[in-house]
XYZ file of C-alpha atoms in Angstrom:
361
model
C 61.003 41.977 -12.048
C 62.859 42.125 -8.749
C 60.894 45.278 -7.699
C 57.646 43.293 -8.479
C 58.795 40.389 -6.330
C 59.791 42.620 -3.503
C 56.453 44.528 -3.722
C 54.536 41.119 -3.416
C 56.743 39.880 -0.500
C 56.173 43.198 1.481
C 52.499 43.083 0.835
C 52.309 39.513 2.159
C 54.221 40.508 5.217
C 52.078 43.497 5.806
C 49.024 41.179 5.585
C 50.365 38.781 8.037
C 51.240 41.681 10.519
C 47.621 42.981 10.113
C 46.363 39.576 11.135
C 48.812 39.321 14.107
C 48.316 42.866 15.113
C 45.508 42.387 17.856
C 47.702 39.889 19.710
C 50.634 42.200 19.474
C 48.614 45.062 20.712
C 48.255 43.209 23.987
C 44.853 41.271 23.523
C 44.489 38.485 26.123
C 45.907 35.273 24.554
C 43.195 33.057 26.271
C 40.382 35.258 24.755
C 42.118 35.114 21.466
C 42.203 31.252 21.529
C 38.604 31.109 22.684
C 37.512 33.449 19.749
C 39.471 31.272 17.308
C 37.772 28.054 18.616
C 34.344 29.755 18.371
C 34.941 30.692 14.737
C 35.913 27.211 13.944
C 33.238 25.413 15.835
C 29.839 25.360 14.148
C 28.347 22.536 16.187
C 25.130 23.767 17.746
C 23.922 20.536 18.950
C 23.012 19.988 22.518
C 23.472 16.316 23.295
C 21.287 13.741 25.018
C 18.234 15.718 25.032
C 16.085 13.079 23.499
C 14.712 9.714 24.443
C 16.873 6.826 23.358
C 15.566 4.251 20.930
C 15.633 0.895 22.735
C 13.458 -1.120 20.433
C 13.048 -1.806 16.664
C 10.634 -3.376 14.371
C 11.970 -6.148 12.052
C 10.423 -5.820 8.711
C 10.811 -9.199 7.235
C 8.130 -8.868 4.497
C 9.187 -5.430 3.283
C 6.051 -5.108 0.992
C 6.728 -1.247 0.515
C 10.324 -0.957 1.035
C 13.071 -3.118 -0.646
C 13.910 -6.462 0.754
C 17.642 -6.694 1.659
C 17.804 -10.555 1.116
C 20.036 -11.011 4.287
C 21.043 -14.444 5.617
C 21.716 -15.361 9.105
C 25.257 -13.800 9.090
C 23.920 -10.458 8.139
C 21.093 -10.603 10.639
C 23.591 -11.638 13.326
C 25.626 -8.592 12.459
C 22.692 -6.290 12.642
C 21.711 -7.510 16.039
C 25.330 -6.571 17.127
C 24.852 -3.067 15.725
C 21.477 -2.854 17.496
C 22.899 -3.979 20.757
C 25.730 -1.345 20.432
C 23.311 1.445 20.640
C 21.133 0.041 23.534
C 18.349 -1.726 21.758
C 16.847 -4.436 23.988
C 13.681 -5.171 22.234
C 12.891 -6.401 18.697
C 9.536 -6.649 17.203
C 8.592 -8.773 14.141
C 6.235 -6.197 12.569
C 4.078 -9.035 11.072
C 4.376 -12.717 10.823
C 2.992 -12.600 7.342
C 1.319 -10.350 4.888
C -1.277 -11.667 2.431
C 0.636 -14.787 0.923
C 4.058 -13.970 2.208
C 4.918 -15.576 5.610
C 7.935 -15.740 7.807
C 7.779 -19.226 9.373
C 6.389 -22.615 8.041
C 2.852 -22.276 9.430
C 0.722 -25.247 8.700
C -2.279 -23.228 9.166
C -1.357 -20.273 6.873
C 0.169 -22.616 4.196
C -3.141 -24.506 4.280
C -4.811 -21.282 3.437
C -2.651 -20.741 0.332
C 0.300 -18.906 1.716
C 3.803 -19.568 0.254
C 6.251 -21.764 2.264
C 9.281 -19.535 3.127
C 12.762 -20.606 2.404
C 13.881 -19.916 5.988
C 12.201 -20.093 9.292
C 12.843 -16.327 10.123
C 10.835 -16.668 13.379
C 13.111 -19.236 14.846
C 16.143 -17.212 13.695
C 15.013 -14.133 15.245
C 14.297 -15.808 18.590
C 17.798 -17.432 18.511
C 19.427 -14.166 17.892
C 17.341 -12.360 20.476
C 18.283 -15.032 22.955
C 21.994 -14.757 21.979
C 22.134 -11.012 22.344
C 19.824 -10.770 25.547
C 16.851 -9.107 23.880
C 13.112 -9.465 24.227
C 11.232 -10.500 21.062
C 7.691 -9.444 20.364
C 5.763 -11.549 17.834
C 3.730 -9.591 15.300
C 0.491 -11.273 14.279
C -0.585 -12.252 10.720
C -1.990 -9.502 8.417
C -4.236 -11.038 5.693
C -4.467 -7.705 3.850
C -8.213 -8.150 3.808
C -8.702 -5.251 6.331
C -6.939 -2.887 3.987
C -9.209 -4.082 1.135
C -12.515 -4.091 2.927
C -12.091 -2.110 6.123
C -13.240 -5.345 8.009
C -11.081 -6.616 10.803
C -13.040 -9.813 11.192
C -10.624 -11.709 9.027
C -7.649 -10.712 11.148
C -9.304 -12.064 14.285
C -10.193 -15.273 12.530
C -6.778 -15.990 11.041
C -4.875 -15.066 14.295
C -6.998 -17.426 16.365
C -5.001 -20.285 14.906
C -1.631 -18.371 14.365
C -1.391 -17.335 18.107
C -1.882 -20.859 19.324
C 0.450 -22.232 16.789
C 3.185 -19.977 17.422
C 3.003 -20.168 21.082
C 3.073 -23.907 21.093
C 6.028 -24.122 18.555
C 8.140 -21.230 19.551
C 6.981 -19.510 22.835
C 7.629 -22.482 24.898
C 10.899 -23.289 23.139
C 12.358 -19.817 23.709
C 10.928 -18.812 27.203
C 13.635 -16.138 27.759
C 13.529 -14.450 24.433
C 9.759 -14.585 23.668
C 8.788 -11.347 25.578
C 5.347 -10.521 24.144
C 3.026 -9.780 21.314
C 2.396 -7.050 18.804
C -1.146 -6.756 17.521
C -0.106 -5.748 14.048
C -3.472 -4.141 12.786
C -2.767 -0.589 12.153
C -5.560 2.029 12.562
C -5.748 5.751 13.058
C -9.304 6.530 13.947
C -12.355 5.014 15.574
C -12.353 2.274 12.995
C -15.318 0.132 12.941
C -14.876 -3.168 14.759
C -11.338 -2.204 16.028
C -12.182 -2.189 19.693
C -13.664 -5.695 19.558
C -10.974 -7.009 17.198
C -8.079 -5.634 19.384
C -9.645 -6.881 22.470
C -10.205 -10.331 21.105
C -6.584 -10.793 19.877
C -4.993 -9.157 22.870
C -6.940 -11.447 25.234
C -6.130 -14.591 23.295
C -2.282 -13.562 23.306
C -2.407 -13.071 27.083
C -4.308 -16.142 27.862
C -2.148 -18.501 25.931
C 1.095 -17.165 27.175
C 0.381 -16.621 30.760
C -0.040 -12.849 30.599
C 2.811 -11.727 28.353
C 2.559 -8.022 27.390
C 0.929 -6.815 24.166
C 1.230 -3.560 22.418
C -0.229 -1.835 19.354
C 1.301 0.939 17.058
C -1.545 2.981 15.347
C -0.993 6.135 13.320
C -2.197 9.631 14.073
C -4.476 10.897 11.208
C -2.371 14.069 10.771
C -1.634 16.029 7.570
C 0.956 13.677 6.382
C -1.214 10.599 6.687
C -1.401 9.912 2.968
C -1.290 6.548 1.267
C 2.201 5.307 0.621
C 1.416 4.758 -3.127
C 0.060 8.360 -3.375
C 2.216 10.980 -5.122
C 1.042 13.479 -2.340
C 3.167 14.171 0.724
C 0.261 15.841 2.703
C -3.472 16.448 2.689
C -5.348 19.680 3.371
C -6.378 18.886 6.930
C -5.446 16.474 9.717
C -7.250 15.370 12.886
C -7.301 17.950 15.651
C -5.702 17.228 18.942
C -9.261 17.462 20.631
C -10.717 14.912 18.071
C -7.816 12.528 18.411
C -8.057 12.644 22.223
C -11.872 12.008 21.995
C -11.610 8.992 19.734
C -8.620 7.404 21.342
C -9.989 7.765 24.732
C -12.772 5.607 23.621
C -10.501 3.164 22.136
C -8.200 2.871 25.136
C -11.247 2.506 27.374
C -12.247 -0.578 25.442
C -8.910 -2.291 25.264
C -6.723 -1.350 28.190
C -7.383 -4.580 30.096
C -5.558 -6.595 27.376
C -3.199 -4.114 25.637
C -0.331 -2.991 27.772
C 1.223 -0.359 25.640
C 0.595 2.003 22.754
C 3.276 3.196 20.435
C 1.710 5.881 18.117
C 3.662 6.291 14.828
C 5.168 9.815 14.967
C 5.612 10.727 11.191
C 2.138 11.667 10.292
C 2.051 14.973 12.047
C 4.386 18.148 11.530
C 7.314 18.768 14.030
C 5.643 21.720 15.535
C 2.618 19.518 16.502
C 4.615 16.850 18.273
C 4.306 18.371 21.833
C 0.547 18.830 21.587
C -0.237 15.277 20.502
C 2.457 13.590 22.616
C 1.117 15.355 25.749
C -2.353 14.043 25.015
C -1.056 10.497 24.261
C 0.795 10.328 27.586
C -2.236 11.675 29.490
C -4.577 9.028 28.015
C -2.124 6.156 28.540
C -1.635 7.085 32.127
C -5.362 7.452 32.642
C -5.826 3.718 31.577
C -2.707 2.366 33.202
C -1.076 1.754 29.818
C 2.655 2.449 28.857
C 3.024 5.184 26.414
C 5.764 4.452 23.771
C 6.709 6.239 20.586
C 7.187 4.718 17.269
C 10.082 6.983 16.183
C 9.982 6.515 12.486
C 13.585 6.503 11.083
C 12.345 7.115 7.454
C 11.590 10.426 5.853
C 7.866 11.146 5.002
C 8.747 14.554 3.528
C 10.495 13.473 0.440
C 8.839 12.691 -2.928
C 10.760 9.426 -3.133
C 9.422 6.836 -0.606
C 11.109 5.818 1.546
C 14.632 6.994 2.447
C 16.493 7.238 5.854
C 15.381 10.420 7.698
C 17.514 13.420 8.301
C 18.993 13.104 11.715
C 17.642 16.559 12.917
C 14.093 15.374 12.164
C 14.630 12.246 14.232
C 16.200 14.184 16.904
C 13.126 16.691 17.177
C 10.924 13.652 17.503
C 12.832 11.932 20.163
C 13.354 15.247 22.216
C 9.483 15.706 22.092
C 9.023 12.201 23.350
C 11.318 12.928 26.300
C 9.687 16.052 27.164
C 6.254 14.364 27.219
C 7.627 11.745 29.550
C 7.304 8.688 27.291
C 8.208 5.279 28.635
C 10.038 3.841 25.656
C 11.044 4.707 21.992
C 10.985 2.115 19.316
C 11.634 2.642 15.654
C 10.480 1.485 12.236
C 12.897 0.435 11.502
C 16.622 -0.012 12.263
C 17.728 -2.500 9.690
C 16.640 -0.387 6.672
C 17.040 3.094 7.917
C 19.765 3.102 10.640
C 21.957 0.025 10.174
C 25.664 0.537 9.026
C 24.978 -2.494 6.674
C 21.688 -1.280 5.144
C 21.207 -1.104 1.453
C 20.838 2.692 1.931
C 24.269 4.349 2.380
C 22.554 7.124 4.367
C 21.390 4.734 7.145
C 25.080 4.178 8.358
C 25.574 7.969 8.474
C 22.305 8.267 10.470
C 23.696 5.568 12.928
C 26.789 7.636 13.346
C 25.044 10.876 13.994
C 22.765 9.101 16.451
C 25.718 7.731 18.209
C 27.342 11.150 18.284
C 24.239 12.662 19.812
C 23.852 10.067 22.498
C 27.526 9.920 23.134
C 27.767 6.250 22.463
C 31.228 4.826 22.009
């Protein structure tokens, strides 16, 4: 037994000597330390190469993602988290969708919409004012465009909504009410879109003394499939050339009343980002518009819709936006997909990875 113990002891000592041998043999101690550090460091990330997210949508209706049922205390905490990473702009993505609305609109309730239990519009404006952010009001979406392809209804309803909101909220919160979001989402040269966007954009500007407006369309790429579809992609997406042709025409018709365009970035593949982003920036510059990116913080590549995106995918998109010289990055959307208090556990981890990347304390 003793012989066996001595054998194992000597074997262990021999192994330790073998490991230590390079240093004993006169290898540079500094080089050895650097080598050891290299072996232990698997972080390949080059930090601060992307465009920081400085704006987020507020998805108060949550018609295709779960509602988090927050009260004012939770929203106040979320605004603190937003402020911590440099968000200075919040955008209510829509003031209502079909019969669900966010504020007690006399006009919309008169049209059959349900009276909300809390005036979310007033709350968001108060919180934006409290944390020094600009709030953009998202127009009403009747859903009829999605049913019929006709944007006439959106123009008609928002004639009343725009006036009502500015009278009751815009003048009440002059510091926080920073602009308007024309919430109709299109991807191509949709029939009537130019006239509809122009009419709504002009009214927003006229009533508010010229406050900025923006739109956030989607690129008709390979991943532009219906949210209710079981598919993750389609056979073909729009070419860069066709995308430029169609949006050049749209920008030409709306640039005098729409100040910025934030294309959604999730419908194209990651190796297509630079080509489309370059064209988007070129068109925006041509018409004197700001070029923003809607950096989606949810993942379109997964069969379950929708979960927080993998950090590296978000990073690739933000880095492409910075290379293209974009003016601002906003996201859809912080509270569900990036917030430490989101119902999704992964969202808080994405928040941490984002802070690490941009070296935010």
